[in-house]
Short mmCIF file of C-alpha atoms in Angstrom, two decimals:
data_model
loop_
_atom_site.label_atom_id
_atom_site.label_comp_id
_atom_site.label_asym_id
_atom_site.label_seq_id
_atom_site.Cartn_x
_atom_site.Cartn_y
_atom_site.Cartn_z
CA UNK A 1 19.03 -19.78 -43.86
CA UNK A 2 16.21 -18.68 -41.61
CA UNK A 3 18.14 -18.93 -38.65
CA UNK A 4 20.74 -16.77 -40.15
CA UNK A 5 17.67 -14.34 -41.38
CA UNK A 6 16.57 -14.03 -37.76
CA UNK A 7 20.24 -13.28 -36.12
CA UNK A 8 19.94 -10.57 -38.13
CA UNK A 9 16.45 -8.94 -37.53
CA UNK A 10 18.03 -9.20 -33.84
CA UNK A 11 20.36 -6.93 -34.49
CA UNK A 12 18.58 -4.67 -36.34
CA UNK A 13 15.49 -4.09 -34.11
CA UNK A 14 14.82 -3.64 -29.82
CA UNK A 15 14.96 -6.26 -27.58
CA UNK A 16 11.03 -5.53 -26.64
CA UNK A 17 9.63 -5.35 -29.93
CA UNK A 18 11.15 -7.88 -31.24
CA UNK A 19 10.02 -10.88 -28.31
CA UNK A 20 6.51 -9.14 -28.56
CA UNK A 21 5.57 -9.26 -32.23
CA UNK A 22 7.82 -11.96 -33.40
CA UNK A 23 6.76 -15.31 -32.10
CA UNK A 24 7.39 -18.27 -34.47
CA UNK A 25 8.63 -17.89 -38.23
CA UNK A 26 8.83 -20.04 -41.00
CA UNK A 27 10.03 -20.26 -44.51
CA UNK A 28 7.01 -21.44 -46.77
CA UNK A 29 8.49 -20.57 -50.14
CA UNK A 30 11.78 -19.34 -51.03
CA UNK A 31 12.72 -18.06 -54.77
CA UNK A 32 15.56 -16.37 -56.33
CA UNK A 33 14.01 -12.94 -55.11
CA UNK A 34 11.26 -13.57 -52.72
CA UNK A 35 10.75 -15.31 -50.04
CA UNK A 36 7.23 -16.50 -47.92
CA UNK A 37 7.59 -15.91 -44.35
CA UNK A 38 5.16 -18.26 -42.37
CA UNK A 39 3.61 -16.57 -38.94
CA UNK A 40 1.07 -17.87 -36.26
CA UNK A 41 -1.85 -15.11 -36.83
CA UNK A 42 -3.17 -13.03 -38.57
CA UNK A 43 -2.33 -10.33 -36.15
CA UNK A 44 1.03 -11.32 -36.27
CA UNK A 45 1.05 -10.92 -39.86
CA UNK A 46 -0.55 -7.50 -40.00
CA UNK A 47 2.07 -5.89 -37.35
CA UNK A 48 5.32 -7.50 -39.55
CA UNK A 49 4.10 -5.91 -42.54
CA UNK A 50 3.14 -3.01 -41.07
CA UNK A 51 5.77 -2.02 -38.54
CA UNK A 52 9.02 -4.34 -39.61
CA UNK A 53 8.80 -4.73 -43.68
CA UNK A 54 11.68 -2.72 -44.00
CA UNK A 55 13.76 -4.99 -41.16
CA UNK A 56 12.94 -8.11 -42.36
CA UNK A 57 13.43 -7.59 -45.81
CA UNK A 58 17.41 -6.12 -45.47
CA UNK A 59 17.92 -8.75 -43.15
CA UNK A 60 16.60 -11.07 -46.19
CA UNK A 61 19.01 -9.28 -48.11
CA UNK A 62 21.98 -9.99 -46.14
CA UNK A 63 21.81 -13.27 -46.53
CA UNK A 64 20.34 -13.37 -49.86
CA UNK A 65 21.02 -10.13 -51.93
CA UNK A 66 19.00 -11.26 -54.06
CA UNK A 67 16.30 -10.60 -52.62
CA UNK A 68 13.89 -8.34 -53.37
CA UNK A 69 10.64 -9.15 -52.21
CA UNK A 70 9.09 -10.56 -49.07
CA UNK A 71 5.75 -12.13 -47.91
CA UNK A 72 3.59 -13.11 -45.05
CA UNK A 73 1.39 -15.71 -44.48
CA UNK A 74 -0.19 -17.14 -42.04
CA UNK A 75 1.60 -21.07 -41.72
CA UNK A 76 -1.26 -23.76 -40.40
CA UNK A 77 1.53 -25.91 -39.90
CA UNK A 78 3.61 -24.01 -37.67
CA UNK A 79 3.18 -25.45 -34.39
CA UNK A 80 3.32 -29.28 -35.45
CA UNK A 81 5.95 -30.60 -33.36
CA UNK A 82 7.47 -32.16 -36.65
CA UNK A 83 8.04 -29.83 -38.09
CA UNK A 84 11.82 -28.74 -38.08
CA UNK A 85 11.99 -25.43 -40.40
CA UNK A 86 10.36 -23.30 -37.57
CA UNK A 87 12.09 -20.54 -35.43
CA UNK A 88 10.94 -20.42 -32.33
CA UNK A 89 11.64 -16.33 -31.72
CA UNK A 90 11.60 -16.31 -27.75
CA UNK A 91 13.81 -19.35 -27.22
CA UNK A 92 16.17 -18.47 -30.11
CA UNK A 93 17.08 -14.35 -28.89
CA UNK A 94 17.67 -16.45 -25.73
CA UNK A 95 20.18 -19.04 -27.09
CA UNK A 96 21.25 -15.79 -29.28
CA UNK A 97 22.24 -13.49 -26.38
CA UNK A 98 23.58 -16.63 -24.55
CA UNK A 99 26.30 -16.89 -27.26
CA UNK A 100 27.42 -13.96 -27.32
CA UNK A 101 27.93 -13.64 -24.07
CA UNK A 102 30.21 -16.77 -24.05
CA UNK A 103 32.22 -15.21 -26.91
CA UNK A 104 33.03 -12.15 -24.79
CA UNK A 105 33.94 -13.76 -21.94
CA UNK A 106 36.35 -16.02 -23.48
CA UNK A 107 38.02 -13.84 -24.14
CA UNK A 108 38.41 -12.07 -21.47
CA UNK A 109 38.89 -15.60 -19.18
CA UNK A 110 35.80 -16.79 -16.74
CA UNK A 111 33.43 -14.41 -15.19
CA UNK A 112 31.87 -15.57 -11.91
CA UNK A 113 28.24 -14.49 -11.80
CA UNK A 114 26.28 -14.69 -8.88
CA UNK A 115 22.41 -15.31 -9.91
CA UNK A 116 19.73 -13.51 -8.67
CA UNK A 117 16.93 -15.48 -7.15
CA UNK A 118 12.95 -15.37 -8.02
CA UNK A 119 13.15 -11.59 -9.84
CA UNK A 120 11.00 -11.96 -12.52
CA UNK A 121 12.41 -10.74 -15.75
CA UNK A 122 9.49 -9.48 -17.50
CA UNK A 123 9.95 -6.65 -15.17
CA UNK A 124 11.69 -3.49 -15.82
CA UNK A 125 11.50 0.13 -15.14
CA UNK A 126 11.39 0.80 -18.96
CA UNK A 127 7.77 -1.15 -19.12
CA UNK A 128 6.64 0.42 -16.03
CA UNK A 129 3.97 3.28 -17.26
CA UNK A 130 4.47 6.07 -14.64
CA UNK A 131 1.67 8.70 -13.86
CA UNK A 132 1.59 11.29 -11.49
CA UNK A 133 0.52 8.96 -8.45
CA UNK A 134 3.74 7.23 -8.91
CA UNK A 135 6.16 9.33 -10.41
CA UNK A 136 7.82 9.55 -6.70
CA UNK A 137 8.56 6.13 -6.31
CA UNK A 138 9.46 5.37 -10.01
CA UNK A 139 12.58 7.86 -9.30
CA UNK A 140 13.06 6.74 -6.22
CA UNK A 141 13.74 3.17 -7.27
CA UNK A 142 15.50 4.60 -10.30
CA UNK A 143 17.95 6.19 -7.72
CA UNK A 144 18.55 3.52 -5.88
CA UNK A 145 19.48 1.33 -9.48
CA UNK A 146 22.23 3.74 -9.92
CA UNK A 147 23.94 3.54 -6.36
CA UNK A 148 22.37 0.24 -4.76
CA UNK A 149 22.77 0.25 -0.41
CA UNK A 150 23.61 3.99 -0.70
CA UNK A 151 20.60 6.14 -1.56
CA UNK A 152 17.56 5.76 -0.23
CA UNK A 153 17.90 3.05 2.09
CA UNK A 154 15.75 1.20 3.09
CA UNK A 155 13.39 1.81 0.66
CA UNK A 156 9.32 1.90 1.24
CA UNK A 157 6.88 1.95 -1.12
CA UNK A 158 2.78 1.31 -0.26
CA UNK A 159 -0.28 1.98 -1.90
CA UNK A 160 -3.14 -0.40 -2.66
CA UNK A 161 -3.10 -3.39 -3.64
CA UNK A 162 -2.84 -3.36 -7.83
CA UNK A 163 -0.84 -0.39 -8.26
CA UNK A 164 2.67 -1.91 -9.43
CA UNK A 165 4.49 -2.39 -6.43
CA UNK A 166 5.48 -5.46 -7.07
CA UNK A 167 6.26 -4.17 -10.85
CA UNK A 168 8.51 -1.50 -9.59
CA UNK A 169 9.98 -3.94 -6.93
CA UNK A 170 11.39 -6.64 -9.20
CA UNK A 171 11.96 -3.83 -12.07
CA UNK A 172 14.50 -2.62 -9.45
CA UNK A 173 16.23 -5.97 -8.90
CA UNK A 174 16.41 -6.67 -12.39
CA UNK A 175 17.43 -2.95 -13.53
CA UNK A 176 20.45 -3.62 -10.34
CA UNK A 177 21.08 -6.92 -11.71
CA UNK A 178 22.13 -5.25 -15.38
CA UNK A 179 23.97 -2.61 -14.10
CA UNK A 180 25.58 -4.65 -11.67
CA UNK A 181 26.09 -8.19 -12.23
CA UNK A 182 27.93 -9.58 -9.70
CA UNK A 183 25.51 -8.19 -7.16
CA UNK A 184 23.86 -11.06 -5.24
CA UNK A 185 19.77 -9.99 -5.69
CA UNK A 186 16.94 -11.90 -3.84
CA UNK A 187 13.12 -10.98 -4.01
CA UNK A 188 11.02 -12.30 -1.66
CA UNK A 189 7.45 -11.95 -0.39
CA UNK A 190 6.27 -11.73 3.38
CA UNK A 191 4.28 -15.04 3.00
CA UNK A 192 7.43 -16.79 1.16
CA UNK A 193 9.97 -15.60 4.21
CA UNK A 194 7.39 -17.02 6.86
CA UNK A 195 7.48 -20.19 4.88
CA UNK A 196 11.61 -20.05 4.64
CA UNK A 197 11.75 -18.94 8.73
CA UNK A 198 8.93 -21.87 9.81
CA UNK A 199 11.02 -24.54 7.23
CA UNK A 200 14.15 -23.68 9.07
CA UNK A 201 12.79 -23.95 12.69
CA UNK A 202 11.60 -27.37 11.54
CA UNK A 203 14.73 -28.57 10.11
CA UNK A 204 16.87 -26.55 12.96
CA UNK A 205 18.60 -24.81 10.38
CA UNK A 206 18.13 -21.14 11.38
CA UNK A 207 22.16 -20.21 11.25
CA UNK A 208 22.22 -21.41 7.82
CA UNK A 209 18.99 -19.25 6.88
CA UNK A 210 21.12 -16.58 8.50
CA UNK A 211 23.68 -17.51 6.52
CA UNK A 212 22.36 -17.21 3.27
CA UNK A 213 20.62 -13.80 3.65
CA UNK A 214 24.06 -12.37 5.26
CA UNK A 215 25.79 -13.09 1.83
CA UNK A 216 22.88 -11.12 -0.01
CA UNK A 217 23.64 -7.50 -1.67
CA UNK A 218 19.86 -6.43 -2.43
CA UNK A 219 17.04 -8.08 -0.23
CA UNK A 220 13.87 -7.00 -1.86
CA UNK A 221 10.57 -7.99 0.44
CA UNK A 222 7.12 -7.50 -1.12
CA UNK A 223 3.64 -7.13 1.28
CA UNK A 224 5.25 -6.75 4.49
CA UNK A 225 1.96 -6.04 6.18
CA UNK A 226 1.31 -9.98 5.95
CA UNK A 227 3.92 -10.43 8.88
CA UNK A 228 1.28 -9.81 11.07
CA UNK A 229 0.98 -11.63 14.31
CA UNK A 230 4.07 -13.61 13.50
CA UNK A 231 6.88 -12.46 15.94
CA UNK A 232 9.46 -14.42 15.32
CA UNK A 233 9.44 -14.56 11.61
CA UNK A 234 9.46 -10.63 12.60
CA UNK A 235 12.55 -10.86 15.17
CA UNK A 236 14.62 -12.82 12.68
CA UNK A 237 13.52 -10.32 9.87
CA UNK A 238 14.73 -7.82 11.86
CA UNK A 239 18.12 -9.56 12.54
CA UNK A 240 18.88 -10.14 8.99
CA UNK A 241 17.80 -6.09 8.18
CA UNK A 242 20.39 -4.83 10.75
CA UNK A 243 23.35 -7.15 9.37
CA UNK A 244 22.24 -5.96 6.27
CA UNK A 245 21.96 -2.54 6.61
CA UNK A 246 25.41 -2.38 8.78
CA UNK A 247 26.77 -3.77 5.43
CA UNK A 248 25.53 -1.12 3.35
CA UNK A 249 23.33 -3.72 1.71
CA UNK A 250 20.15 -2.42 -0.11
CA UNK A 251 17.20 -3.14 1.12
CA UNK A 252 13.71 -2.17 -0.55
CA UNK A 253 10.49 -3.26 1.01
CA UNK A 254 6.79 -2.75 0.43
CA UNK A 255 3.43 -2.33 1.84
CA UNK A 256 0.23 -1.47 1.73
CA UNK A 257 0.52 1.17 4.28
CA UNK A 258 3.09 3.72 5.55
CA UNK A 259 5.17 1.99 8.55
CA UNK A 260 3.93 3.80 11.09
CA UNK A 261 0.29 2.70 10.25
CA UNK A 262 1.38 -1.44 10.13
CA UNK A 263 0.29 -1.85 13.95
CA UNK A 264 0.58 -5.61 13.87
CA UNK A 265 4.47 -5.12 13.44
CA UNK A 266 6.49 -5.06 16.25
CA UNK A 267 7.42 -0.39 17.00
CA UNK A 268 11.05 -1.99 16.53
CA UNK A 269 11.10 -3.25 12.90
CA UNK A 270 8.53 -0.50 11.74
CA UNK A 271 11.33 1.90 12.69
CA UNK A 272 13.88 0.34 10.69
CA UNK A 273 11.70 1.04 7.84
CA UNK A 274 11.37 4.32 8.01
CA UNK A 275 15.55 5.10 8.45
CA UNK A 276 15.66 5.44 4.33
CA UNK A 277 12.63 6.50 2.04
CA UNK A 278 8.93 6.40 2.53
CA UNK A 279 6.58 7.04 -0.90
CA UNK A 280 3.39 5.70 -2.01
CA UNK A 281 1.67 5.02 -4.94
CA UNK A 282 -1.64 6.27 -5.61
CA UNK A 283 -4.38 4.91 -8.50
CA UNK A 284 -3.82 6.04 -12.08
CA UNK A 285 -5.61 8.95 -13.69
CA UNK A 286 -7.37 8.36 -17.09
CA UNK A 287 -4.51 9.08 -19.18
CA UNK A 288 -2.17 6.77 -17.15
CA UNK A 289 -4.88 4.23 -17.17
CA UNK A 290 -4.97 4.45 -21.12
CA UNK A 291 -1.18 4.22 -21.59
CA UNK A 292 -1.26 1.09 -19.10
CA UNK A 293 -4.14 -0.46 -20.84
CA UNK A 294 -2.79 0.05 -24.60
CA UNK A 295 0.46 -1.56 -23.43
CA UNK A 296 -0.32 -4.38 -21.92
CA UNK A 297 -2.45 -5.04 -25.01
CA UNK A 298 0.64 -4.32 -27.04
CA UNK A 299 2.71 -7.27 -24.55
CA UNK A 300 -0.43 -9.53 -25.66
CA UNK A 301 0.11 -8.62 -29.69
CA UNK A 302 -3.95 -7.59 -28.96
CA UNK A 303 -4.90 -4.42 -30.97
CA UNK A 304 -7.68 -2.60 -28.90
CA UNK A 305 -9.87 0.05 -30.68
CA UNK A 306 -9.28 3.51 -29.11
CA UNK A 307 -13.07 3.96 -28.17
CA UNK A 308 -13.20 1.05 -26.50
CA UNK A 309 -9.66 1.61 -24.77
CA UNK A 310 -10.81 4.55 -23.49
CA UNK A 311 -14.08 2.99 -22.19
CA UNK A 312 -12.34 0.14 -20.24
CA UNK A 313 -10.40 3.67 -19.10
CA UNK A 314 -12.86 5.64 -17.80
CA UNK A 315 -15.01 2.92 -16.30
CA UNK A 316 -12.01 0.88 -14.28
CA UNK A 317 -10.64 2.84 -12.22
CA UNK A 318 -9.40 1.07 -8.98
CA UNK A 319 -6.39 -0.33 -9.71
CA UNK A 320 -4.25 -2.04 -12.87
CA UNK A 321 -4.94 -5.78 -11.79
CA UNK A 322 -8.46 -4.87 -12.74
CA UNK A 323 -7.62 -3.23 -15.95
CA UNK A 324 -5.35 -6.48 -16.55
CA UNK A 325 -8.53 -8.86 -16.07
CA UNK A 326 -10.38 -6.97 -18.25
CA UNK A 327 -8.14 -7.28 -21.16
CA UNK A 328 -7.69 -11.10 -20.43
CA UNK A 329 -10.92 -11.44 -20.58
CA UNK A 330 -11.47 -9.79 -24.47
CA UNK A 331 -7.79 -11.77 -25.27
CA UNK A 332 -9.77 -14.91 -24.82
CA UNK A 333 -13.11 -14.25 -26.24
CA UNK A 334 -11.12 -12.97 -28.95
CA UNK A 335 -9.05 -16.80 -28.99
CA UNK A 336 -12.13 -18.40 -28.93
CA UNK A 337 -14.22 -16.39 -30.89
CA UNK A 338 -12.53 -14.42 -33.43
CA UNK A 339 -14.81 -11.56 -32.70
CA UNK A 340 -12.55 -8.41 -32.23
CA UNK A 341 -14.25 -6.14 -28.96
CA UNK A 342 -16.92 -3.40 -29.61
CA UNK A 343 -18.03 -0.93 -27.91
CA UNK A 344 -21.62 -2.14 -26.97
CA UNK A 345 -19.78 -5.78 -26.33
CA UNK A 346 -17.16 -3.98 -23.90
CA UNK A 347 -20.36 -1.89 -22.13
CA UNK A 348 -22.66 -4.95 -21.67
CA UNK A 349 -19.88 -6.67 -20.25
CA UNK A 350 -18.33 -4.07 -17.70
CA UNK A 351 -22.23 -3.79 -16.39
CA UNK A 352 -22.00 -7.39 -15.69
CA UNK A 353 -18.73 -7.15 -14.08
CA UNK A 354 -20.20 -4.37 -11.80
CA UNK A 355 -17.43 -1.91 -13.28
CA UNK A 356 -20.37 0.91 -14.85
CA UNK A 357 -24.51 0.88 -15.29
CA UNK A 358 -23.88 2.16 -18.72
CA UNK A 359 -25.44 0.10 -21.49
CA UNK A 360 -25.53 2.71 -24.19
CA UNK A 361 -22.01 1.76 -25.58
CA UNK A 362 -20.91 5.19 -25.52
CA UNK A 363 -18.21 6.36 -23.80
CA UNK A 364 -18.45 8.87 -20.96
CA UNK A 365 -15.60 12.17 -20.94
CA UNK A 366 -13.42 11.08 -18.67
CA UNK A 367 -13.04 12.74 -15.20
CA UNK A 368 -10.78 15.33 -15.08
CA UNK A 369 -9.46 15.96 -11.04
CA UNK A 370 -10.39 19.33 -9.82
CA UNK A 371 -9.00 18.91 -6.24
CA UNK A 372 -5.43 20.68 -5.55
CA UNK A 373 -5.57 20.10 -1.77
CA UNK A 374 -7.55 18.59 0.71
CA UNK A 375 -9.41 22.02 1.90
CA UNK A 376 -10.93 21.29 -1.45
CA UNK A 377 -12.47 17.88 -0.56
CA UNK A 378 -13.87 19.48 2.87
CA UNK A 379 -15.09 22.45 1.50
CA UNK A 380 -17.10 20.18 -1.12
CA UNK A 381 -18.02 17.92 2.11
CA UNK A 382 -18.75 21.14 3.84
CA UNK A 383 -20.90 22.74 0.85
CA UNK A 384 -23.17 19.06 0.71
CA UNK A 385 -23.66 18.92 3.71
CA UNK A 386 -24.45 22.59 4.44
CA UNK A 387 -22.36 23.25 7.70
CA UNK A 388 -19.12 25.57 8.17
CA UNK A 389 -15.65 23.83 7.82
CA UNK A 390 -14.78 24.20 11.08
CA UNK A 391 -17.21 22.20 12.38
CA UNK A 392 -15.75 19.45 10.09
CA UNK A 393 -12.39 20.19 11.51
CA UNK A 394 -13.15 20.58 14.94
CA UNK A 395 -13.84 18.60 17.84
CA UNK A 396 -17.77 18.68 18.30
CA UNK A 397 -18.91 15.05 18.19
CA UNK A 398 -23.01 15.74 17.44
CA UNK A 399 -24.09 14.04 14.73
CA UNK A 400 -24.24 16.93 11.86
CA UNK A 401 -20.91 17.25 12.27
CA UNK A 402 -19.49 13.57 13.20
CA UNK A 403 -20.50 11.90 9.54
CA UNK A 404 -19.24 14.73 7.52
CA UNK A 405 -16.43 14.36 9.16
CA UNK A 406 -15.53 11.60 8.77
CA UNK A 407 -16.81 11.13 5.02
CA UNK A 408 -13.84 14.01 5.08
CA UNK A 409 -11.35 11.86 6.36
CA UNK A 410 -12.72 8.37 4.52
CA UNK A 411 -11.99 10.63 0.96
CA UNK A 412 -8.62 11.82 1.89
CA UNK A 413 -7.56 8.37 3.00
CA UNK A 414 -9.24 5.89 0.24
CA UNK A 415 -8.96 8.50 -3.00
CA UNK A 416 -6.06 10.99 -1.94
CA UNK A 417 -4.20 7.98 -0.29
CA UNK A 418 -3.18 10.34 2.70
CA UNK A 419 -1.94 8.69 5.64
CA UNK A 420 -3.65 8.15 8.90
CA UNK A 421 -0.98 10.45 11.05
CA UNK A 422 -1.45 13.31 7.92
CA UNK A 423 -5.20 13.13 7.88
CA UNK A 424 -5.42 12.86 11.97
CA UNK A 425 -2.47 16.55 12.17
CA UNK A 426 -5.59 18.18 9.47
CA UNK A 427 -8.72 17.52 11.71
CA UNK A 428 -7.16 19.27 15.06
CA UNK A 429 -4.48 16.90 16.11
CA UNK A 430 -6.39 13.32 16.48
CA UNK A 431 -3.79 10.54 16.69
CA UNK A 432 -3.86 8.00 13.97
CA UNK A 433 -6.19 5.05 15.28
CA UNK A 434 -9.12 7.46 15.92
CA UNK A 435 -8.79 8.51 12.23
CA UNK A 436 -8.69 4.57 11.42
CA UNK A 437 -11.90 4.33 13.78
CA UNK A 438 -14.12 7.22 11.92
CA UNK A 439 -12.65 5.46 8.62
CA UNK A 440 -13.72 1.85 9.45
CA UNK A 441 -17.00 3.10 11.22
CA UNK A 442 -18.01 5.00 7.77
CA UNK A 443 -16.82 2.10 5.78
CA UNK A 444 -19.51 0.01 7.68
CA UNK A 445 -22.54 2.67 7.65
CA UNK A 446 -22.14 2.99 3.85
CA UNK A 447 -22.57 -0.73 3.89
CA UNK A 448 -25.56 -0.51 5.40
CA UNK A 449 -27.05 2.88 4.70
CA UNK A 450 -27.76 3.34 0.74
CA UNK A 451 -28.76 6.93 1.28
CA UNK A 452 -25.55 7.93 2.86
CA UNK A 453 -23.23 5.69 -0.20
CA UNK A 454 -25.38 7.84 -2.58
CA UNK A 455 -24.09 10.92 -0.75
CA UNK A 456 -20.87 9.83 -0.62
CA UNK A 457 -20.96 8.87 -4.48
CA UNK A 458 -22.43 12.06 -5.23
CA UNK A 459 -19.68 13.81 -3.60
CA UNK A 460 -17.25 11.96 -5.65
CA UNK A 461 -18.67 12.43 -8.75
CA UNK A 462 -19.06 16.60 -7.97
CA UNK A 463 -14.64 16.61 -7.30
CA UNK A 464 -13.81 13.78 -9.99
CA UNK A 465 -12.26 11.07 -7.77
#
């Protein structure tokens, strides 16, 4: 009966919602006209009766019309291995979707599916929360689902590390693999293909390495930068991408700089990169930080109070990795525990994570972005440090004019994510490593000069990045 219960809540509710608030039933009690669901939690019980009553109870229904009356509770006996009247909700929509599948294609006679390889399914572009920093590459990759080895390639996306561009890598592959199932998808990363190319040299087995990627229809490579100093994992990467490309294979790839700025890689391969699409992904505002936050609390079945969502928000603000730590962190004092995050908790412990100083509890107003360009950041660099623009943009190399300068170029690289060729064409022409130089020189003067990080913070603070 349960089983038969549950096929039908399938059917009646999304895919999403239904592997993220439904993870074990059972059937405690079960009259002529109600019946006693047993759940895991108490926050599993709380979200059935609050968002899928209605579901559960006409599923109920069609198996028992009878039925008029359902119940949750929370079942201490659930996960004993003995017991036999328990769904197990993940691995049953599984075997559910599995079936049906096999009905359809007996009847149509056997289907020969080639699987993809190591693209994780939690994935997709549908769970992917997009903000204005990455609103470019979300429809680039979205493009590139719908016509696979014809738009856009290659593909190149780089940002930071902790941005999603390994999200919106393997979304790709999977969203390909659904539209396009006999389509042969492999994900890799750079460190896996060095492992692959120095296993193959070992075992002399290069032409069958060659071999397999030639048959490939999507070859999706993730942190290309760490090919660095490794030229002939690079030369046989680059072998594979011209077959590849010749074949009108897709081919998306990421970094965590544009191509032209990966100076490890051999001029060659950085150039194939560059033949499709280049976009980058910049760190979430606030309001993207929020919507990432409050879903990935949602995945978890973790209710977070809006104040202290929007805390964690405001405070965290490099990347979504660190947002993600954060809320693994209250998941498990919350597991352990059963103390539900406050405010003051959530302050006290950001301070000791180094995320903010404040220990008031209250939330600051998040910072709303004033910039629209970058003459904005150098006329606020300009304005601090009390000297004309064009001194900042010019080529005099005394001292007044050398660290403003290149606190200019520092901001537009590290909050504006421009790249080192853009920034280099604003500040009269200057090729790209002497733009790296002011950036890494800076980098290490902060380090060691608290006055000039306070001016630098300060600065910050005034424009909201």
């Amino acid at each position: 009966m349960l089983q038969n219960i549950v096929s039908n809540i399938i059917t009646k509710i999304k895919k999403q919602d239904f592997l993220v608030y439904f993870r074990k039933l059972s059937i405690i009690d079960n009259s002529d006209s109600k019946i006693t669901f047993g759940v895991v939690s108490g926050f599993m019980k709380d979200n059935l009766e609050a968002k899928f009553y209605k579901d559960i109870l006409e599923a109920s229904k069609e198996e028992n019309p009878n039925i008029s009356e359902i119940e949750f509770k929370v079942d201490l006996n659930i996960d004993n291995p003995s017991n036999n009247d328990v769904v197990d909700c993940a691995t049953f929509y599984k075997n559910f979707v599995k079936s049906k599948k096999t009905t359809k294609v007996s009847e149509v006679g056997t289907i020969e599916i080639k699987p993809s390889k190591t693209v994780n399914g939690r994935y997709s572009l549908a769970n992917f929360i997009v903000g204005s920093d990455s609103q470019l590459a979300y429809s680039a990759c979205e493009a590139v689902c719908k016509n696979p080895g014809k738009s856009y390639n290659p593909l190149y996306i780089y940002g930071d590390v902790g941005l999603g561009k390994t999200h919106l890598l393997q979304a790709t592959g999977n969203e390909i693999l659904k539209k396009f199932k006999d389509k042969n998808i492999v994900y890799t990363t750079a460190d896996k293909f060095i492992t692959e190319y120095v296993t193959a040299v070992k075992k002399r087995s290069i032409e069958r390495l060659r071999e397999k990627y030639k048959e490939v229809d999507v070859l999706i490579i993730d942190d290309v930068q760490f090919l660095s100093k490794k030229e002939q994992t690079q030369n046989e990467l680059y072998n594979i991408f011209n077959i590849l490309y010749e074949q009108n294979k897709q081919i998306v790839i990421s970094g965590d700089r544009a191509p032209k700025e990966l100076e490890e890689l051999e001029p060659r391969l950085r150039s194939r990169f560059e033949w499709g699409i280049t976009v980058d992904i910049g760190r979430p505002d606030f309001e993207t930080r929020l919507a990432i936050l409050q879903e990935k609390a949602r995945a978890k079945e973790f209710m977070i109070p809006q104040d202290v969502a929007e805390f964690i928000a405001t405070n965290v603000t490099e990347n979504v990795r660190e947002l993600e730590g954060v809320l693994n962190q209250m998941v498990a004092e919350y597991e352990l525990s059963g103390q539900t995050p406050t405010l003051a908790k959530i302050a006290e412990k950001l301070k000791k994570l180094s995320f903010t100083n404040d220990m008031l509890g209250l939330a600051k107003e998040p910072q709303k972005t004033i910039i629209k360009s970058y003459e904005d950041i150098i006329k606020k660099v300009s304005d601090h440090f009390g000297i004309e623009t064009e001194g900042i943009l010019g080529i005099n190399r005394k001292k007044e004019f050398m660290v403003p300068r290149q606190v200019s170029m520092y901001l537009l690289k590290t909050k504006m994510n421009y790249t080192y060729e853009r920034i280099g064409n604003i500040f009269s022409g200057r090729n790209h490593a002497a733009v790296l130089y002011s950036c890494k020189q800076l980098e290490k003067m902060i380090k060691k000069d608290q006055t000039l990080l306070h001016e630098v913070n300060t600065i910050r603070d005034s424009i909201g990045i």
